[in-house]
mmCIF file of C-alpha atoms in Angstrom:
data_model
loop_
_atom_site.group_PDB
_atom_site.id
_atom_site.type_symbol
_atom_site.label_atom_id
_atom_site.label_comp_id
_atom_site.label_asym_id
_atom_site.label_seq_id
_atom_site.Cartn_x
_atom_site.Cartn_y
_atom_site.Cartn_z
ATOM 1 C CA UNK A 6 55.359 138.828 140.839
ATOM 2 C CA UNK A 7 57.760 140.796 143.040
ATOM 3 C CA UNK A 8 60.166 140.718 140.295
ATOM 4 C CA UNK A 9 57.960 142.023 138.161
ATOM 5 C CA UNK A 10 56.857 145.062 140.197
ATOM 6 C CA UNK A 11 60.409 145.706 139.882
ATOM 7 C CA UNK A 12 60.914 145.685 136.605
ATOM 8 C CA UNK A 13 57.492 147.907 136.089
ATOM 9 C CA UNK A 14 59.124 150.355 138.381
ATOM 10 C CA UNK A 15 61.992 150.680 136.587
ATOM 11 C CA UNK A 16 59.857 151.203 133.167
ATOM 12 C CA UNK A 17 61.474 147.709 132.092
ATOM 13 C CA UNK A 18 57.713 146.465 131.425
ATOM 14 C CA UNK A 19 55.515 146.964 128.357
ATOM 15 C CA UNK A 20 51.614 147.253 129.963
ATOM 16 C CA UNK A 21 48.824 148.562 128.068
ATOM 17 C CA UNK A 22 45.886 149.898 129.675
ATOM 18 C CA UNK A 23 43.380 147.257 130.275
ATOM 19 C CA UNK A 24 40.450 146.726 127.658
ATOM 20 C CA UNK A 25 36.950 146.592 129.221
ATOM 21 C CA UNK A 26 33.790 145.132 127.253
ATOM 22 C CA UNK A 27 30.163 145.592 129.696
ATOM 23 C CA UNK A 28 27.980 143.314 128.659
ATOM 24 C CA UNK A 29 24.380 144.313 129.577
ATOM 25 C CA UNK A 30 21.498 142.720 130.668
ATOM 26 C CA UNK A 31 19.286 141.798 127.891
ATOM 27 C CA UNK A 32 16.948 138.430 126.990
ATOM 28 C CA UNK A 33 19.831 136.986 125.125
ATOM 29 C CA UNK A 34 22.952 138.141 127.930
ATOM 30 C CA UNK A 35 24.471 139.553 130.820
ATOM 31 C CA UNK A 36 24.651 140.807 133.177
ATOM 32 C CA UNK A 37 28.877 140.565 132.959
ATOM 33 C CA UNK A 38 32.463 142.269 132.280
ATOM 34 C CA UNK A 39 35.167 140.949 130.358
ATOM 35 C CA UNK A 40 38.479 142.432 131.259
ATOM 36 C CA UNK A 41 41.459 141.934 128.489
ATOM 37 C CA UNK A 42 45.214 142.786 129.973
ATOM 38 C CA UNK A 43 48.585 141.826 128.988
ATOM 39 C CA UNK A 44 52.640 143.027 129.359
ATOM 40 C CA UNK A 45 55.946 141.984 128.500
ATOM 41 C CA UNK A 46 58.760 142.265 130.903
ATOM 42 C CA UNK A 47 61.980 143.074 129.535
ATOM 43 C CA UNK A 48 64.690 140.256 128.895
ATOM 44 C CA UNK A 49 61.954 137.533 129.573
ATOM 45 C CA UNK A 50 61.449 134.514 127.214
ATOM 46 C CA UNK A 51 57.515 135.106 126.706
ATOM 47 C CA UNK A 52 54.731 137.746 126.858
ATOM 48 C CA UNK A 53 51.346 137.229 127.963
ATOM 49 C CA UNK A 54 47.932 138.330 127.161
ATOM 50 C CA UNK A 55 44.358 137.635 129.763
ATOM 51 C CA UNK A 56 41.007 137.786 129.000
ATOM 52 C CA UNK A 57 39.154 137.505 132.047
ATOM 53 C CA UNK A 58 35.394 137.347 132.357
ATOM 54 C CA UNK A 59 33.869 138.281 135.714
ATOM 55 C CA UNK A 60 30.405 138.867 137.493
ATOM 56 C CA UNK A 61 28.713 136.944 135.085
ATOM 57 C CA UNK A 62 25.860 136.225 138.521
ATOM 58 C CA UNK A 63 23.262 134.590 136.262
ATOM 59 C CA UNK A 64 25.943 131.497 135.987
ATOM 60 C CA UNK A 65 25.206 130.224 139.369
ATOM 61 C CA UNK A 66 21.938 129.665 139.004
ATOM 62 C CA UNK A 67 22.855 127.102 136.095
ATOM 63 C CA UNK A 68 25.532 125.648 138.259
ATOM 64 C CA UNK A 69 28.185 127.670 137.061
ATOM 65 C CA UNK A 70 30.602 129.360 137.926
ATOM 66 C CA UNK A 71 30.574 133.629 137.906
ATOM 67 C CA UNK A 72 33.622 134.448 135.724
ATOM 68 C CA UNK A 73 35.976 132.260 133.003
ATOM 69 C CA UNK A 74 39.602 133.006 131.617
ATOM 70 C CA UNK A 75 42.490 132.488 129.407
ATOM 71 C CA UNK A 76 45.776 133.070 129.515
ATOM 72 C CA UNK A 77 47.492 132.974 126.114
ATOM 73 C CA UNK A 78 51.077 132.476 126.597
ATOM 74 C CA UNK A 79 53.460 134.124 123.868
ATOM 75 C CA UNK A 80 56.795 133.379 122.345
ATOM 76 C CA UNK A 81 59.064 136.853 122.416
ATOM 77 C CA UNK A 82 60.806 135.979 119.424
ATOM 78 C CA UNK A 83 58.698 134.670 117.796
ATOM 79 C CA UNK A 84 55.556 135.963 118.294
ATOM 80 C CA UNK A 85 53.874 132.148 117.714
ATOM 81 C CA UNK A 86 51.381 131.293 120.852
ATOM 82 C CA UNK A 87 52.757 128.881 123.093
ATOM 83 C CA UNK A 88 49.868 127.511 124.786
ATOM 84 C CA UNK A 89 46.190 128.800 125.919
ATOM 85 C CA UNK A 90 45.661 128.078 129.614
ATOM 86 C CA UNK A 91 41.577 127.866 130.252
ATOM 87 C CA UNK A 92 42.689 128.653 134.348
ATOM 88 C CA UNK A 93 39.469 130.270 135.153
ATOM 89 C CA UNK A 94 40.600 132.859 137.299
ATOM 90 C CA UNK A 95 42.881 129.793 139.016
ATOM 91 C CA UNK A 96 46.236 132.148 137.689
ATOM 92 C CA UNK A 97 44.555 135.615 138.666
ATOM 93 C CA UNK A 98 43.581 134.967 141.942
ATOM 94 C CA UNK A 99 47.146 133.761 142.359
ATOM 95 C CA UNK A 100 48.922 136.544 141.363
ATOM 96 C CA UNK A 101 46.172 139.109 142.641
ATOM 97 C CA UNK A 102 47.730 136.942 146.315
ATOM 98 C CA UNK A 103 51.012 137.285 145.463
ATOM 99 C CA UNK A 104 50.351 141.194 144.700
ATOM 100 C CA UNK A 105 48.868 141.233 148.366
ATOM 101 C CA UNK A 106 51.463 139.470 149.764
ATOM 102 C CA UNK A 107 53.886 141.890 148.010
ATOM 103 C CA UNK A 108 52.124 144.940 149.564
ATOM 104 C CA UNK A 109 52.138 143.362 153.006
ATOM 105 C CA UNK A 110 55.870 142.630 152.671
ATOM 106 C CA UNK A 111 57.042 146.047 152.030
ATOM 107 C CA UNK A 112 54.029 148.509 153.888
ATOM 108 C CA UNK A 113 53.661 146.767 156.863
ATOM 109 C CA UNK A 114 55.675 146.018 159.833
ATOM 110 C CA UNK A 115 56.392 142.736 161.127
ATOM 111 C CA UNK A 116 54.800 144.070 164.560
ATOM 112 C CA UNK A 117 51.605 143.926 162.870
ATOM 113 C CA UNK A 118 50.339 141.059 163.576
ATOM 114 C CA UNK A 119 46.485 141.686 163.424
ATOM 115 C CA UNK A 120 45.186 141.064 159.569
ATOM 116 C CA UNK A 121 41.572 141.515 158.966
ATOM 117 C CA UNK A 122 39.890 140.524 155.636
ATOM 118 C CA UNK A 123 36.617 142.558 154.502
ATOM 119 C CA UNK A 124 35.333 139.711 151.880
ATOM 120 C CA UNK A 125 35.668 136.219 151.787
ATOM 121 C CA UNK A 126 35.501 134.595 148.570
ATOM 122 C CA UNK A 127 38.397 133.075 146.673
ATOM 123 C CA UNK A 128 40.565 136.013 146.293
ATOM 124 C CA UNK A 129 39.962 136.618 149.977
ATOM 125 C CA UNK A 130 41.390 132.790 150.517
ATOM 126 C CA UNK A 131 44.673 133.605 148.269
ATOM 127 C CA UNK A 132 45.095 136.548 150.006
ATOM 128 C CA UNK A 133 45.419 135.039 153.066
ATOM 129 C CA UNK A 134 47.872 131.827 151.922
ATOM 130 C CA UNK A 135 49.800 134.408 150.448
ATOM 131 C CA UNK A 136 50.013 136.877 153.664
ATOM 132 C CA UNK A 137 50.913 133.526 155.251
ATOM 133 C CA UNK A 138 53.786 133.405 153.501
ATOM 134 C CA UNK A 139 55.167 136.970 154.737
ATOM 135 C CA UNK A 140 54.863 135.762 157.989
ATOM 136 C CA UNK A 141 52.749 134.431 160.740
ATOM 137 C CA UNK A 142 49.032 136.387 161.874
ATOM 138 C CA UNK A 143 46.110 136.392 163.777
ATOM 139 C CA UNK A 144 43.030 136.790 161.215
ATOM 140 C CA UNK A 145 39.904 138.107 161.520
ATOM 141 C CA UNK A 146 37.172 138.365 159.352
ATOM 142 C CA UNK A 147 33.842 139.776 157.978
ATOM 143 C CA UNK A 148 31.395 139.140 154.919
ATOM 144 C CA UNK A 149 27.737 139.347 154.407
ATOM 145 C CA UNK A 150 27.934 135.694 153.839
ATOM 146 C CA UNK A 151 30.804 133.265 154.326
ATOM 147 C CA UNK A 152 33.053 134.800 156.687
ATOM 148 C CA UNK A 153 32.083 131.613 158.708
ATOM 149 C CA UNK A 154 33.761 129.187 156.153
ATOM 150 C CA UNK A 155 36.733 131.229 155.553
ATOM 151 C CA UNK A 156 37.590 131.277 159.314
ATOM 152 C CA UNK A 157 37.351 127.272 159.331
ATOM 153 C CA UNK A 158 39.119 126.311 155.951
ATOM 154 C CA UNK A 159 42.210 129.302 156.467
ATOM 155 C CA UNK A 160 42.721 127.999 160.150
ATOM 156 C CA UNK A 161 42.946 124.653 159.698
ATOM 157 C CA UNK A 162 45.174 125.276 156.174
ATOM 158 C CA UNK A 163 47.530 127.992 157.697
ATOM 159 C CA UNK A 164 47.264 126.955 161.278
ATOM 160 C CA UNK A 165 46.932 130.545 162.387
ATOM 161 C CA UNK A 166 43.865 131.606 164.425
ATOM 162 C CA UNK A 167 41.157 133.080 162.509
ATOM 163 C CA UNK A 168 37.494 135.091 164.232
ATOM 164 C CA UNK A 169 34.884 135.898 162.621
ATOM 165 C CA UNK A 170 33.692 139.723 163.828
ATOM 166 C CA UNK A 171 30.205 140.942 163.448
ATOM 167 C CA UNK A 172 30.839 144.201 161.450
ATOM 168 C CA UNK A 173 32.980 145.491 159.505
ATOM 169 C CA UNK A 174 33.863 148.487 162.232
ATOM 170 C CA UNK A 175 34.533 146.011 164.647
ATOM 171 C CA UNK A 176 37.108 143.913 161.991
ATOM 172 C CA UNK A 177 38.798 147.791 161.594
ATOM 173 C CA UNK A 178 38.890 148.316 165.233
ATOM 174 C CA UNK A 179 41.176 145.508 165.799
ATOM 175 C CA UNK A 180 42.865 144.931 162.674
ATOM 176 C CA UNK A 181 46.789 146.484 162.068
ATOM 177 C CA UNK A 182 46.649 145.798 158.086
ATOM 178 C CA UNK A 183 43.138 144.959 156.151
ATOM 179 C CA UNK A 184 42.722 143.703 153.260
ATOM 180 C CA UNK A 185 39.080 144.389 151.378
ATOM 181 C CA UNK A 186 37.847 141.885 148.175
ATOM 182 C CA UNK A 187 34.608 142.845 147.594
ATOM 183 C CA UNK A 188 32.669 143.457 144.551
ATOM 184 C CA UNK A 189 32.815 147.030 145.150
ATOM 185 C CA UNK A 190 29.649 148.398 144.544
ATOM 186 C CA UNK A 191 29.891 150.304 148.041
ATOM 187 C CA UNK A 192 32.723 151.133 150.287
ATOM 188 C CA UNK A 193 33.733 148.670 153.338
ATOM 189 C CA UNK A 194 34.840 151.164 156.023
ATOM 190 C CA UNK A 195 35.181 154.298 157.237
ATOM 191 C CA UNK A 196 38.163 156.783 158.592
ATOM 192 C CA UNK A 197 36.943 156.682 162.328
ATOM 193 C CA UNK A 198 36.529 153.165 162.437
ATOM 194 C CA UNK A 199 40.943 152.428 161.838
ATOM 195 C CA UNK A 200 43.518 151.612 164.343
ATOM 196 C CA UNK A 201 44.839 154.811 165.366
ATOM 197 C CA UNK A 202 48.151 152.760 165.891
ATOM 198 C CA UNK A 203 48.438 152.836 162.117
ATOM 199 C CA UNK A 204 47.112 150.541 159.004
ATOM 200 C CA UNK A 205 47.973 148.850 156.202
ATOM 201 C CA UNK A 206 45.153 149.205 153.868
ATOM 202 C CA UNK A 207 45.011 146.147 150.437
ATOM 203 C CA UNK A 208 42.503 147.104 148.850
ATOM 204 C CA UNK A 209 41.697 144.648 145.531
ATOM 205 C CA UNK A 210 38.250 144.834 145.026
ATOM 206 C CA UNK A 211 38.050 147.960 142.703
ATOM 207 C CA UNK A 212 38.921 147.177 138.764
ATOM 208 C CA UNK A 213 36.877 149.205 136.778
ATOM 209 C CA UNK A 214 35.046 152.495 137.117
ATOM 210 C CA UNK A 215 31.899 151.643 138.756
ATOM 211 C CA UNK A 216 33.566 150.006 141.866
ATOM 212 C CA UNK A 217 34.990 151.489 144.897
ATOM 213 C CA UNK A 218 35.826 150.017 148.202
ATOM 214 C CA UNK A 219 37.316 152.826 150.047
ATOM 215 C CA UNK A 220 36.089 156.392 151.063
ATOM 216 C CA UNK A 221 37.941 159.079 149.561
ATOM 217 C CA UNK A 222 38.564 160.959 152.330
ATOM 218 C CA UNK A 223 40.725 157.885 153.477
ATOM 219 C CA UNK A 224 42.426 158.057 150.662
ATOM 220 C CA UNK A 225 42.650 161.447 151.173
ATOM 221 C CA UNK A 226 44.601 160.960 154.987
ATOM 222 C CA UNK A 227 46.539 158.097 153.808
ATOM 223 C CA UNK A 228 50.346 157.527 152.353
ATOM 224 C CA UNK A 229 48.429 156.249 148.752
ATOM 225 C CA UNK A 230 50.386 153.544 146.639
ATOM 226 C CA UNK A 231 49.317 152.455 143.656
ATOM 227 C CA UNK A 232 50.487 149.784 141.585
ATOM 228 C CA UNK A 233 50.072 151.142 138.421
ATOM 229 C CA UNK A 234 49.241 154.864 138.449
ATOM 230 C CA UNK A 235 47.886 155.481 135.115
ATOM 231 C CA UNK A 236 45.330 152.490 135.740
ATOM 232 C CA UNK A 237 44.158 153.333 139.339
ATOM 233 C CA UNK A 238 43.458 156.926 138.631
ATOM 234 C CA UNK A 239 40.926 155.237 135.547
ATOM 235 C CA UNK A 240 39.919 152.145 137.227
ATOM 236 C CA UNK A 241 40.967 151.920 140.962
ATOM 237 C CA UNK A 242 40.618 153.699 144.560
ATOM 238 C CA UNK A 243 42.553 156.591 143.105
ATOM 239 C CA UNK A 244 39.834 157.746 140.886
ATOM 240 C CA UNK A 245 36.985 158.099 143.159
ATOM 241 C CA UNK A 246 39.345 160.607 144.996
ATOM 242 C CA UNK A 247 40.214 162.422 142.084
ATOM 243 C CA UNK A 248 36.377 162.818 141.126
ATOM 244 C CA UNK A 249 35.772 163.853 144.753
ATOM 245 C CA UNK A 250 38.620 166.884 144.150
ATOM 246 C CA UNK A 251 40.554 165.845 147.597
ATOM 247 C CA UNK A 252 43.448 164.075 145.588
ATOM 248 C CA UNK A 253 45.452 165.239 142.416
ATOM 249 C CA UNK A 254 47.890 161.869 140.969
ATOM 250 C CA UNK A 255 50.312 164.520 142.269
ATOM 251 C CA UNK A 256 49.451 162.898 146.111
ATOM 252 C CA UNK A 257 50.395 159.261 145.072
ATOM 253 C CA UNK A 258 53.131 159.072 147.433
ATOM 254 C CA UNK A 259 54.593 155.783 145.184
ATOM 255 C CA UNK A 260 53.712 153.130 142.982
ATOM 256 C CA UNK A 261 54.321 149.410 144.731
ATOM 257 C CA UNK A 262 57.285 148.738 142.634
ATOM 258 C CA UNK A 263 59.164 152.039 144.236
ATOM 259 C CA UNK A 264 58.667 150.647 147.511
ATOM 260 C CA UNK A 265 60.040 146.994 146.813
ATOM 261 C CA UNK A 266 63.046 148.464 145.036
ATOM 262 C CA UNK A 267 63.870 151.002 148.172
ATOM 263 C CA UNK A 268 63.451 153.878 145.969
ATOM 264 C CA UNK A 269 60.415 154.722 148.804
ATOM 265 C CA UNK A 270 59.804 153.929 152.153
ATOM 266 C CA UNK A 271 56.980 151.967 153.601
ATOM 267 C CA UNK A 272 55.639 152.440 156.836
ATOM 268 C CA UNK A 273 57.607 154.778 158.752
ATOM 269 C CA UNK A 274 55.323 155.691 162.060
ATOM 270 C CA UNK A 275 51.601 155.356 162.365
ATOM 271 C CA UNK A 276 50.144 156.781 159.182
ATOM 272 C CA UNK A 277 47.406 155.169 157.114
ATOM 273 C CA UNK A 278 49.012 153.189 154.077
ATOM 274 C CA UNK A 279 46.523 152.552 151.245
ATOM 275 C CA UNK A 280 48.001 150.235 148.880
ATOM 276 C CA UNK A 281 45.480 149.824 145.414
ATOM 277 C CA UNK A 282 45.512 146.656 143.220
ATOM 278 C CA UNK A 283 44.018 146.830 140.581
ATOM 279 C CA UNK A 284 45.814 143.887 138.889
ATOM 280 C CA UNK A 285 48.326 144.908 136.188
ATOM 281 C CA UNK A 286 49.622 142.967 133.069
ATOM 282 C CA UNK A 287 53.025 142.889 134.502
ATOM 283 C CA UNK A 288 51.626 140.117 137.273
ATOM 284 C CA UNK A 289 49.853 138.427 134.450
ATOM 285 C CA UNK A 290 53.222 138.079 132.565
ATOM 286 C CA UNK A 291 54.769 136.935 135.596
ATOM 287 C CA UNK A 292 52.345 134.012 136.151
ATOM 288 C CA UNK A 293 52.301 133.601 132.554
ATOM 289 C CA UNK A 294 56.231 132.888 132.358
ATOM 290 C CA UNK A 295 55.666 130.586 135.646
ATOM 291 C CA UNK A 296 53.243 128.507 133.873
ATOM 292 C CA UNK A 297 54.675 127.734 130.398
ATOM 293 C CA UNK A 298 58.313 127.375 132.394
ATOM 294 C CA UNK A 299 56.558 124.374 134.507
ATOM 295 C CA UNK A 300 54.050 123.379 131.604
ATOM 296 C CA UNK A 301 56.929 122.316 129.289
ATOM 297 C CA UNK A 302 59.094 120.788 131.811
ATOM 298 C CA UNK A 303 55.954 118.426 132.130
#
């Protein structure tokens, strides 16, 4: 996935904007989203293209779960499928993580040792193996529901300390880099609530145009980093700024692959870093390739 931020930097990666289909609620379906993204990266053996359904709530009352998807897994020269992978969000989540992990890596400093997650779910959980994996934390935490069980199953996994914080002012308060995986109806913080030390904003949780996890006039203040410009200023953080007039796409200060190729700097003093995922099809190529390459070595 790093790789492949550096290839998408370097325009050596074929992504077309994302297709979105609402389903509405009706007698017969809904409420859901189905999300369809895809990308080649240059000089690599196989394309790939998702479709990814999400928020599908009505599920768990049947016992199911919220969202389904496939990967379909292409040959590059010959355009023939290679195989269908039914990973129900299982691939996503991991590269959404490794996209994290990514941002950490190169907008953080390793003095920051504070890393507070706003949402606790499963993207939450690969968020925080992944950060792992940059190097060692302290965690806290805060959800309306499950921050409890996050603490407990990432602290025993990772063997880091993990708290659970009653608010999500008091998770900013202490926190040097947060990252926020909510639904996104609502934003999770405000400007006066930050470290004044300086924070590493991940923000994942906004992927279409009706979600937004972060308040535009911290966007505004902040060193913004997209990872794909032309999709956050339609479907991330970037475009609830632009509607609000306090941003132009003239203010993105980079997109994440400038930063991992040392074309930009990260964090250079005590500025507010936003970095917005929205999930590109260059990561879903990436996981794509790692799949088939350990699928047919099987």
């Amino acid at each position: 996935v790093e790789a492949a931020f550096k290839a998408l930097a370097k325009g050596k990666v074929d992504v077309p904007m994302p297709m979105h289909i609402g389903i509405d609620e009706s007698d017969v379906a809904g409420p859901g989203d189905c999300h369809i993204k895809g990308g080649y990266v240059s000089g690599t053996p196989t394309f790939t293209v998702k479709l990814a359904c999400v928020s599908f709530y009505k599920n768990v009352e049947k016992g199911l779960p919220p969202g389904s998807g496939i990967f379909i897994v292409v040959n590059a020269v010959t355009g023939a499928p290679l195989g269908v992978f039914q990973e129900n969000r299982f691939m996503t989540d991991l590269r959404t993580g490794a996209a994290g992990a990514v941002a950490m890596k190169y907008c953080s400093n390793p003095d920051q040792e504070i890393v507070g997650f706003i949402g606790c779910g499963a993207i939450a959980k690969n968020m925080a193996r992944a950060a792992a994996e940059v190097r060692p934390y302290k965690g806290v935490a805060f959800a309306h529901e499950g921050a409890e069980e996050f603490a407990k199953e990432m602290s025993e996994e990772l063997g880091m300390p993990f708290e659970v914080v009653s608010s999500a002012k008091d998770l900013c308060g202490k926190s040097d880099i947060i990252y926020t995986q909510t639904p996104g109806g609502s934003t999770v913080l405000e400007k006066e609530w930050l470290n004044p030390k300086g924070v590493t904003i991940i923000a994942s949780g906004s992927d279409q145009p009706t979600k937004n996890e972060i308040p535009a006039d911290v966007l505004a203040a902040s060193k913004y980093i997209s990872d794909l410009t032309k999709q956050t200023s339609k479907v991330g953080e970037l475009r609830s700024a632009l509607l609000a007039g306090v941003m132009t796409e003239d203010d993105v200060y980079a997109e994440l692959g400038d930063v991992v190729n040392g074309d930009k700097a990260g964090r250079e003093g005590n500025e507010i870093i936003v970095v917005d995922l929205t999930g590109t099809g260059a990561q879903d190529a990436a996981i794509g390739q790692v799949a088939w390459d350990k699928l047919s070595q099987l």
